PDB file of C-alpha atoms in Angstrom:
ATOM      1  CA  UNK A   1     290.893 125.852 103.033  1.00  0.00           C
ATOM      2  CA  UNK A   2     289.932 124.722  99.393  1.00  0.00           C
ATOM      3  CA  UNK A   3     291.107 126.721  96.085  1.00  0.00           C
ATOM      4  CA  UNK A   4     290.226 126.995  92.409  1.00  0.00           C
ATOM      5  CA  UNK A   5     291.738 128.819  89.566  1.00  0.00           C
ATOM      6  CA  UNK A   6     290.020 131.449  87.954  1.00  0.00           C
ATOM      7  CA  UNK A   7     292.275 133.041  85.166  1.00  0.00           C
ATOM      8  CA  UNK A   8     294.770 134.425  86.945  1.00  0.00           C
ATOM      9  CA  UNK A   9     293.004 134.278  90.067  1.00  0.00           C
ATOM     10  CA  UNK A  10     293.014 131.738  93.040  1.00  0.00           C
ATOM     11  CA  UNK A  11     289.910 131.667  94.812  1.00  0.00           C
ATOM     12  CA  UNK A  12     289.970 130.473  98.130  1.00  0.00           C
ATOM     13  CA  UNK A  13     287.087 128.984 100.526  1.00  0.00           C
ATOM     14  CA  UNK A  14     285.848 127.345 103.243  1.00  0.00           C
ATOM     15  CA  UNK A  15     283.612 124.411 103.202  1.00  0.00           C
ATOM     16  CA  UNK A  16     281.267 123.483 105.797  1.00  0.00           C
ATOM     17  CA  UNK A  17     279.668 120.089 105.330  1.00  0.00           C
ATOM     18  CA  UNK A  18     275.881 119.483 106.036  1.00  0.00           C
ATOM     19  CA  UNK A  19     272.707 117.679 105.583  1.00  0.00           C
ATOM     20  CA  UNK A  20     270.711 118.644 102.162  1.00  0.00           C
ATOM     21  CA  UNK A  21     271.011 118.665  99.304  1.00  0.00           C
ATOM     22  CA  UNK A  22     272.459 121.836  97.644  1.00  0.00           C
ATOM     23  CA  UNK A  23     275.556 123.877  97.254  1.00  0.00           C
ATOM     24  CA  UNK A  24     275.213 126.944  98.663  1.00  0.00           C
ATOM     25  CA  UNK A  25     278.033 130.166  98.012  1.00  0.00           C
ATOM     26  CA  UNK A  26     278.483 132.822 100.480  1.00  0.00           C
ATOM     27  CA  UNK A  27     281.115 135.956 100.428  1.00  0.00           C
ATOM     28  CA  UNK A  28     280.953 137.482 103.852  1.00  0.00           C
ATOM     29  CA  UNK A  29     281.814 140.927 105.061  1.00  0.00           C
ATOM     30  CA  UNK A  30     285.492 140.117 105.131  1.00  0.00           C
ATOM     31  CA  UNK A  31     285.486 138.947 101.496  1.00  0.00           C
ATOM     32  CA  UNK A  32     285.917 134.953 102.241  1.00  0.00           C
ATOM     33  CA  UNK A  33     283.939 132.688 100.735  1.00  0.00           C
ATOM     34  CA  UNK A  34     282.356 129.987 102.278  1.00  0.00           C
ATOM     35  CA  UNK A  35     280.897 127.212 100.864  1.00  0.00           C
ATOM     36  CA  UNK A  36     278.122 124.866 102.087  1.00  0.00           C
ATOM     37  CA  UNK A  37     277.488 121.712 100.418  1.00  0.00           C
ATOM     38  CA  UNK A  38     275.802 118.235 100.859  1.00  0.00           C
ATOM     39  CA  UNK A  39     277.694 115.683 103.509  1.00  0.00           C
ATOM     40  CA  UNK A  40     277.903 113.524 100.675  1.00  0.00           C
ATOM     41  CA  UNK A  41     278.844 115.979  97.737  1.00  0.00           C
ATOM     42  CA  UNK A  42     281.859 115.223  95.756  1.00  0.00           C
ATOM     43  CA  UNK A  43     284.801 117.512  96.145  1.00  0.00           C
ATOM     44  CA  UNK A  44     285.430 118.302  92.483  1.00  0.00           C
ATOM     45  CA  UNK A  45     281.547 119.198  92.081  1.00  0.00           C
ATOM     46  CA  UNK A  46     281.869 121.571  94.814  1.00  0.00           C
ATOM     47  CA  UNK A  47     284.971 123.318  93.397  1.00  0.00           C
ATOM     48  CA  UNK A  48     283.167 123.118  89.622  1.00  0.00           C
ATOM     49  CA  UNK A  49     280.192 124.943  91.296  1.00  0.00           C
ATOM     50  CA  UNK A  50     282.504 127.749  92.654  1.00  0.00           C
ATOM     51  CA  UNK A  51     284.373 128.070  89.705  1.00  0.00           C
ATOM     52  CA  UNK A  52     280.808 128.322  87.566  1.00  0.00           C
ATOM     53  CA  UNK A  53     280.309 131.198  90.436  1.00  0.00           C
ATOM     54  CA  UNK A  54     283.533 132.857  90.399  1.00  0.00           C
ATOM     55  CA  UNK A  55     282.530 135.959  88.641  1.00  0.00           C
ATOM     56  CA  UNK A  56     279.869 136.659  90.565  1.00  0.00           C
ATOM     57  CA  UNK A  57     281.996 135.746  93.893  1.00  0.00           C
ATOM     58  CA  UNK A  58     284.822 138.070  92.388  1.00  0.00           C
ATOM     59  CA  UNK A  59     282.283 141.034  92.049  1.00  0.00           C
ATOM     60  CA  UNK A  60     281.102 140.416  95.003  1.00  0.00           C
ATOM     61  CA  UNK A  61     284.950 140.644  97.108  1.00  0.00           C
ATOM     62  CA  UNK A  62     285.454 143.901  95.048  1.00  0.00           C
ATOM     63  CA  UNK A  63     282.145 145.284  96.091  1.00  0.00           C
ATOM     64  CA  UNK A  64     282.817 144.844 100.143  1.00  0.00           C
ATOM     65  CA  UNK A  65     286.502 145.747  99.659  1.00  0.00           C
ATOM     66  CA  UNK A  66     285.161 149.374  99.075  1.00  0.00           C
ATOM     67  CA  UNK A  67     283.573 149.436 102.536  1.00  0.00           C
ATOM     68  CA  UNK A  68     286.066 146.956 104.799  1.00  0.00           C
ATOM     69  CA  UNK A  69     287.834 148.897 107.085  1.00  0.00           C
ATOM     70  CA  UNK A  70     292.010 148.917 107.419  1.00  0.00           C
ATOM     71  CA  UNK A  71     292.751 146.435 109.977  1.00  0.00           C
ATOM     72  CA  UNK A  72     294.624 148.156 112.756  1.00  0.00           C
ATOM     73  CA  UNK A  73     298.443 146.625 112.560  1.00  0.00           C
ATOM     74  CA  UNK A  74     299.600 145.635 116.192  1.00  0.00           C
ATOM     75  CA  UNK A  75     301.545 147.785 118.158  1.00  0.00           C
ATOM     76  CA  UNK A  76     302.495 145.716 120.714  1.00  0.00           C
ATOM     77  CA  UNK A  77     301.979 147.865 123.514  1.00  0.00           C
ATOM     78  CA  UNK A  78     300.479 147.734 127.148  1.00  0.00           C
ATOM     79  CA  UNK A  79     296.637 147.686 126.276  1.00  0.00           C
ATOM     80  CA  UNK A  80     296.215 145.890 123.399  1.00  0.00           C
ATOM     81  CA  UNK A  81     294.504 142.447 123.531  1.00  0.00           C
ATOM     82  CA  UNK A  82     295.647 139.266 122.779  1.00  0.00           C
ATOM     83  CA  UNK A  83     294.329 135.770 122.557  1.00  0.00           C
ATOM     84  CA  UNK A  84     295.920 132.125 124.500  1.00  0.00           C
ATOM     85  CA  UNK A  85     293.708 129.087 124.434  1.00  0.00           C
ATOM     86  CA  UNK A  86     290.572 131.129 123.638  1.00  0.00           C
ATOM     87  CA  UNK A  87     290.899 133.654 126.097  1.00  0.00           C
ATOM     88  CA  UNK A  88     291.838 137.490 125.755  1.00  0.00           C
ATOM     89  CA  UNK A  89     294.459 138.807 127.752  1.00  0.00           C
ATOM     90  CA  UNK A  90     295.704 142.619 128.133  1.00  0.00           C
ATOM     91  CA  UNK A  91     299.367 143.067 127.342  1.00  0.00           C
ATOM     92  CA  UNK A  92     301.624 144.537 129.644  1.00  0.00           C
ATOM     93  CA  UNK A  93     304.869 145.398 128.489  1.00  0.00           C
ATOM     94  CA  UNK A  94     307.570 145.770 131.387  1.00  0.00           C
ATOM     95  CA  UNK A  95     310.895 148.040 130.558  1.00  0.00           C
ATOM     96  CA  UNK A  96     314.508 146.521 132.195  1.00  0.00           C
ATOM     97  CA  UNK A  97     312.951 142.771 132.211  1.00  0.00           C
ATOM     98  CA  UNK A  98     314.827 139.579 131.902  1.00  0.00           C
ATOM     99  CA  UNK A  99     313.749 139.331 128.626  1.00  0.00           C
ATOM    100  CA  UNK A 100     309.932 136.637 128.985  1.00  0.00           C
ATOM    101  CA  UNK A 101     306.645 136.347 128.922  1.00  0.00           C
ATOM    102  CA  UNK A 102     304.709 135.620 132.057  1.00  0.00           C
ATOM    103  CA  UNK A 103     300.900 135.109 131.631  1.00  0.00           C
ATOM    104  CA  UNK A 104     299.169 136.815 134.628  1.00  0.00           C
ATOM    105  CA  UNK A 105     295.580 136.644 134.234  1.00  0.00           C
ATOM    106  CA  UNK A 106     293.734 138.654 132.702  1.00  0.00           C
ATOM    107  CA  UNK A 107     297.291 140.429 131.739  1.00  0.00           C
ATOM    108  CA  UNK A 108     300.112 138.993 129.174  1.00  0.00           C
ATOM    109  CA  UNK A 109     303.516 140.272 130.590  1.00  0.00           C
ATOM    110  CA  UNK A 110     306.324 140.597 128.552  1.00  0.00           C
ATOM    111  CA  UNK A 111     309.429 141.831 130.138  1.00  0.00           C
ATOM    112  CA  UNK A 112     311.918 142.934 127.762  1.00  0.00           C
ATOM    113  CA  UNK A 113     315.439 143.801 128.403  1.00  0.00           C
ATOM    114  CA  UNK A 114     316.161 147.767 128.595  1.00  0.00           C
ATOM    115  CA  UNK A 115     314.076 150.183 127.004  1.00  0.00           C
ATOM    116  CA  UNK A 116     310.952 148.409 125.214  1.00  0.00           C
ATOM    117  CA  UNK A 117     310.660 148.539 121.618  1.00  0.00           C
ATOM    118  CA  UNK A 118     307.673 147.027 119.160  1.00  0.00           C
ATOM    119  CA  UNK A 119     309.959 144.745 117.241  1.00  0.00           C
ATOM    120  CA  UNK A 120     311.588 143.211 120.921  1.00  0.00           C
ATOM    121  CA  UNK A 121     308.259 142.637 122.513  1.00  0.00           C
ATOM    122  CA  UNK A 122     306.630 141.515 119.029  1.00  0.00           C
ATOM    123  CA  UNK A 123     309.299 138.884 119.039  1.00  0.00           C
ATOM    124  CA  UNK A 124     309.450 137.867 122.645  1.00  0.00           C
ATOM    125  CA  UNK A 125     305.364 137.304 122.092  1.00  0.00           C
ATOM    126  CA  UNK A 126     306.394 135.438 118.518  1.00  0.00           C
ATOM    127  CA  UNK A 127     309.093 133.324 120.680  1.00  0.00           C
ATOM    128  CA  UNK A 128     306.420 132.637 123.712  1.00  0.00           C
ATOM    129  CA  UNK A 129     304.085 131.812 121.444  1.00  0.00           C
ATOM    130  CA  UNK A 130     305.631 129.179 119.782  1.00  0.00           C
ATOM    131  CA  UNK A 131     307.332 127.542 122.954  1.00  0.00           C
ATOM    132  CA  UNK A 132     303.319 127.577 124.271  1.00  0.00           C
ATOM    133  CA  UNK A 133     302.296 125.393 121.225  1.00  0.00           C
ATOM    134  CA  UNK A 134     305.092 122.839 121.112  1.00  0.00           C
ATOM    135  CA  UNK A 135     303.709 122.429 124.794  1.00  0.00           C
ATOM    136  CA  UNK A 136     299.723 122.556 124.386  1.00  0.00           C
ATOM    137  CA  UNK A 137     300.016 120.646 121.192  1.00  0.00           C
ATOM    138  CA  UNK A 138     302.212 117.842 122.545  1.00  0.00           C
ATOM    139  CA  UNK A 139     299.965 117.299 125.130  1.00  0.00           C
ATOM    140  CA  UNK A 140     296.809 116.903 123.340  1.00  0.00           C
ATOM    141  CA  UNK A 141     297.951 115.119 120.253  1.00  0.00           C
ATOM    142  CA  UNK A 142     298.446 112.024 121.728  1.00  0.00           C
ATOM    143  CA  UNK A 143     294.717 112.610 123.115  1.00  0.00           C
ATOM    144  CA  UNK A 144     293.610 113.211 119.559  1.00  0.00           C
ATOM    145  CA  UNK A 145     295.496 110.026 118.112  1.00  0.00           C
ATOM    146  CA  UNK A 146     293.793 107.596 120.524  1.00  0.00           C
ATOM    147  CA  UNK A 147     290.362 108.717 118.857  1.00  0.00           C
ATOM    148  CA  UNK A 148     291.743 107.917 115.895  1.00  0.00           C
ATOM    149  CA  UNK A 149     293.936 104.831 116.227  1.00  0.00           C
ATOM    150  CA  UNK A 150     290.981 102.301 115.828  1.00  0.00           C
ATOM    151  CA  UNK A 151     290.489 103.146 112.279  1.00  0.00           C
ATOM    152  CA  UNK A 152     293.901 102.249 111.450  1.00  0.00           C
ATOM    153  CA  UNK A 153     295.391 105.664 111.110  1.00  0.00           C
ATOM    154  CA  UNK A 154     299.128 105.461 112.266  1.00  0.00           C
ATOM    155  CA  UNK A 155     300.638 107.191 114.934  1.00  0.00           C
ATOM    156  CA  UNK A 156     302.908 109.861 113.529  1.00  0.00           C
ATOM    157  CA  UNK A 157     304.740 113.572 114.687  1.00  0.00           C
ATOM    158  CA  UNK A 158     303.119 116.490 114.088  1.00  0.00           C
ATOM    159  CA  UNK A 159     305.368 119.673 112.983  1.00  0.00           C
ATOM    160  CA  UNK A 160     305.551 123.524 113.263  1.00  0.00           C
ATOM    161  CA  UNK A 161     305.301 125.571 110.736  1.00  0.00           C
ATOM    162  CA  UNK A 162     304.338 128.965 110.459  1.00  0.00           C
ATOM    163  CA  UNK A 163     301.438 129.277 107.572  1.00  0.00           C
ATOM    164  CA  UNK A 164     299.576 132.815 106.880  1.00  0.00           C
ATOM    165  CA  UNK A 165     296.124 131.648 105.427  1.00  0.00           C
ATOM    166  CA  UNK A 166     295.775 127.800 107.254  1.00  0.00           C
ATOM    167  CA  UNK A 167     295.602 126.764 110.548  1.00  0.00           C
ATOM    168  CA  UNK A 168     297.056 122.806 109.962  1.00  0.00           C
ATOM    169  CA  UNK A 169     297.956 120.947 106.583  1.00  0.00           C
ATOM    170  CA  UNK A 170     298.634 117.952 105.427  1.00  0.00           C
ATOM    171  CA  UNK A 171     301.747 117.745 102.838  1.00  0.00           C
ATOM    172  CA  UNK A 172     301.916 115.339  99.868  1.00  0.00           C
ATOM    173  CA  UNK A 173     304.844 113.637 101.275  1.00  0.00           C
ATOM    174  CA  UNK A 174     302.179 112.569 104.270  1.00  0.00           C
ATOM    175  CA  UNK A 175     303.958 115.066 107.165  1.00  0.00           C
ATOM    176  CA  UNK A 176     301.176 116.918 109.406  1.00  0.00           C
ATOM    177  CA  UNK A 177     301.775 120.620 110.318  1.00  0.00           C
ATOM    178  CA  UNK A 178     300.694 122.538 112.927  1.00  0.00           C
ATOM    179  CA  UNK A 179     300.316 126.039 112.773  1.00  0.00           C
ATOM    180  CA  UNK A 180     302.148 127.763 116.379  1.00  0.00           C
ATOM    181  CA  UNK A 181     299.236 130.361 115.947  1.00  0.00           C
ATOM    182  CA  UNK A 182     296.642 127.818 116.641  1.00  0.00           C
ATOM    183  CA  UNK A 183     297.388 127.877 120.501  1.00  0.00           C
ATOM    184  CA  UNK A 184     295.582 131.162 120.682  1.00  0.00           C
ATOM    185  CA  UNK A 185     292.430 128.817 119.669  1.00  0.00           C
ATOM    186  CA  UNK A 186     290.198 126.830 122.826  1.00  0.00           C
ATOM    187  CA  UNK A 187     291.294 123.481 123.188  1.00  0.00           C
ATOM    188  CA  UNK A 188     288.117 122.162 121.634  1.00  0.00           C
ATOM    189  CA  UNK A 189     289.389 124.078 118.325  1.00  0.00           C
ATOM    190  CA  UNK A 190     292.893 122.911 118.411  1.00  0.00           C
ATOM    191  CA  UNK A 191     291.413 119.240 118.790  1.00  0.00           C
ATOM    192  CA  UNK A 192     289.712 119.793 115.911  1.00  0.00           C
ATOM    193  CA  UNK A 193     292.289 120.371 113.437  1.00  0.00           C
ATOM    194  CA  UNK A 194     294.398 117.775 115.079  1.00  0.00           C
ATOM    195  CA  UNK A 195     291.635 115.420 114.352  1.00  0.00           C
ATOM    196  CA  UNK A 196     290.720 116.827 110.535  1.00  0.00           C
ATOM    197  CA  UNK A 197     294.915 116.348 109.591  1.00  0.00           C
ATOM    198  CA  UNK A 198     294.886 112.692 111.292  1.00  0.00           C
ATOM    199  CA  UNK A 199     291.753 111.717 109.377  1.00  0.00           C
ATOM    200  CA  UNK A 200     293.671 112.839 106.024  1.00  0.00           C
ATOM    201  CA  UNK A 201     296.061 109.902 106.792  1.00  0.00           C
ATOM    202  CA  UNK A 202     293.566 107.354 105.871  1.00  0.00           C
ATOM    203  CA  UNK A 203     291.894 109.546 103.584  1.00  0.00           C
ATOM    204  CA  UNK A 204     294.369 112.352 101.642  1.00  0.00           C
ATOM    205  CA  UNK A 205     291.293 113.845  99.801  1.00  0.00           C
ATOM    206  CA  UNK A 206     288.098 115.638 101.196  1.00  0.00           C
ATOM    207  CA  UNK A 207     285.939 113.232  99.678  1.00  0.00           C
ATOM    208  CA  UNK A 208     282.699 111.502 101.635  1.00  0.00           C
ATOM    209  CA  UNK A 209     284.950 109.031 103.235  1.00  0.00           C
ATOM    210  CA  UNK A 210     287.108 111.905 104.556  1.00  0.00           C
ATOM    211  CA  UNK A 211     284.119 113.641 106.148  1.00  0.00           C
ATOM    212  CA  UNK A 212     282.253 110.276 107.216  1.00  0.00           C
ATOM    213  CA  UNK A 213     285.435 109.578 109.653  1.00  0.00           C
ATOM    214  CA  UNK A 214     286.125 112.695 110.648  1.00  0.00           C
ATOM    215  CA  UNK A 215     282.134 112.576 111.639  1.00  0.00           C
ATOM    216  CA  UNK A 216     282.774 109.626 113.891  1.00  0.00           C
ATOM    217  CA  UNK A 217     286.226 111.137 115.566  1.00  0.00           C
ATOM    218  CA  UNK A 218     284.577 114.680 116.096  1.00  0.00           C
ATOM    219  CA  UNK A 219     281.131 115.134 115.307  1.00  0.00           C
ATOM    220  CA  UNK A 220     281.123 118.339 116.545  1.00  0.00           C
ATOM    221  CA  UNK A 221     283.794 119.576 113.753  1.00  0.00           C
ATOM    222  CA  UNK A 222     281.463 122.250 111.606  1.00  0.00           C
ATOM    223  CA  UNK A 223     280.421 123.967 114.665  1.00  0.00           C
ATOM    224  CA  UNK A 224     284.149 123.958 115.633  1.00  0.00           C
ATOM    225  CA  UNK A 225     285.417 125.335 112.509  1.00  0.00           C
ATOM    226  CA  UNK A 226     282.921 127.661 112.615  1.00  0.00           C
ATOM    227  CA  UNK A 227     284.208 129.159 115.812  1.00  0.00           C
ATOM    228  CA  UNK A 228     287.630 128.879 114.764  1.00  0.00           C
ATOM    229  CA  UNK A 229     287.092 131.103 112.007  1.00  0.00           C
ATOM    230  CA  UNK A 230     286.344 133.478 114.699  1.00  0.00           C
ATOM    231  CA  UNK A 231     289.849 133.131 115.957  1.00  0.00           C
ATOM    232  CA  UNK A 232     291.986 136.737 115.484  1.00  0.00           C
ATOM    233  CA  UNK A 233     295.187 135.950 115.139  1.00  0.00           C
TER     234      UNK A 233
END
């Protein structure tokens, strides 16, 4: 996710490489922005180009705010849906439990100790989650770091951190985190930003060198970021 200033506003957006040769601006449904621009277009001309746009983009946000609907806040009780590795699983919630989560396909147990309570399963989910993606993601990131080794990236740790608005980033001080939520992405999309936060090791900013290696490491990546913006989470 990329940001300008506007005022006193940050605008957010996502950009989605591709072949031509024009910037194009989009506000969706859900008020985010998404921004398609050249492979080789030059990160600061893209963000000028949004910022030249930001009324119009701001107008736009207030315009579909009037007609979004209020997202539903999770419960956390038996019935409601919830996502592991791409799939959707039903949640069963199971009173005078040892206190886990057992994944039963298509069902999402979580046993909780006496009587069961939103906030007790909502963290026993929270806590299963995480201990999922310290798993998943420890097992594919060496996968993803052989793809990228050649091109003299170093090997280096990847950390947790819990981040409302991104699913990876990669901090000035050169650490690479991981967001837990990610695991409820396919594998393909987890790859992905495994693969866009390695590339940022050779290459900090999103400039054409950026995008050229992360080309040649996953050359599937805007369809994948695509889907992952799919993702509920």
């Amino acid at each position: 996710m990329t940001t300008v200033r506007y005022g006193e506003t940050e605008i957010a957006f996502s950009l989605i490489r591709r072949h031509g040769t024009t910037i194009a601006i989009t506000v969706r449904p859900d008020q985010s922005v998404v921004v398609r621009a050249p492979n080789d277009a030059d990160l600061e001309a893209i963000r000028a180009r949004v910022l030249r746009r930001a009324r119009w983009i701001l107008r736009q946000q207030v315009a579909l705010a009037r007609f979004e609907p209020r997202p539903t806040p999770r419960q956390y009780v038996s019935g409601e849906t919830h996502r592991y590795l791409g799939r959707q699983y039903l949640l069963k919630v199971v009173a005078n439990g040892k206190g886990a989560v057992r994944l039963a396909r298509p069902r999402l147990e979580v046993h909780v100790q006496g009587t069961p309570t939103s906030d007790a399963t909502r963290r026993l989910v929270a806590r299963w989650y995480r201990s999922r993606a310290e798993a998943v993601f420890a097992d594919r990131w060496p996968k993803c770091m052989a793809k990228v080794e050649r091109y003299q990236v170093p090997a280096v740790p990847f950390h947790l951190r819990n981040m409302p608005t991104r699913w990876g980033s990669f901090t000035p001080s050169r650490r690479i985190l991981l967001n837990p939520e990610l695991v409820k992405a396919p594998t393909e999309c987890i790859d992905y930003v495994m693969l866009h936060e390695l590339c940022h090791l050779r290459y900090p900013r999103h400039d054409w060198r950026f995008y050229r290696l992360l080309s040649r490491v996953c050359p599937e990546w805007q369809r994948l970021k695509e889907k992952l913006e799919g993702v509920e989470t």
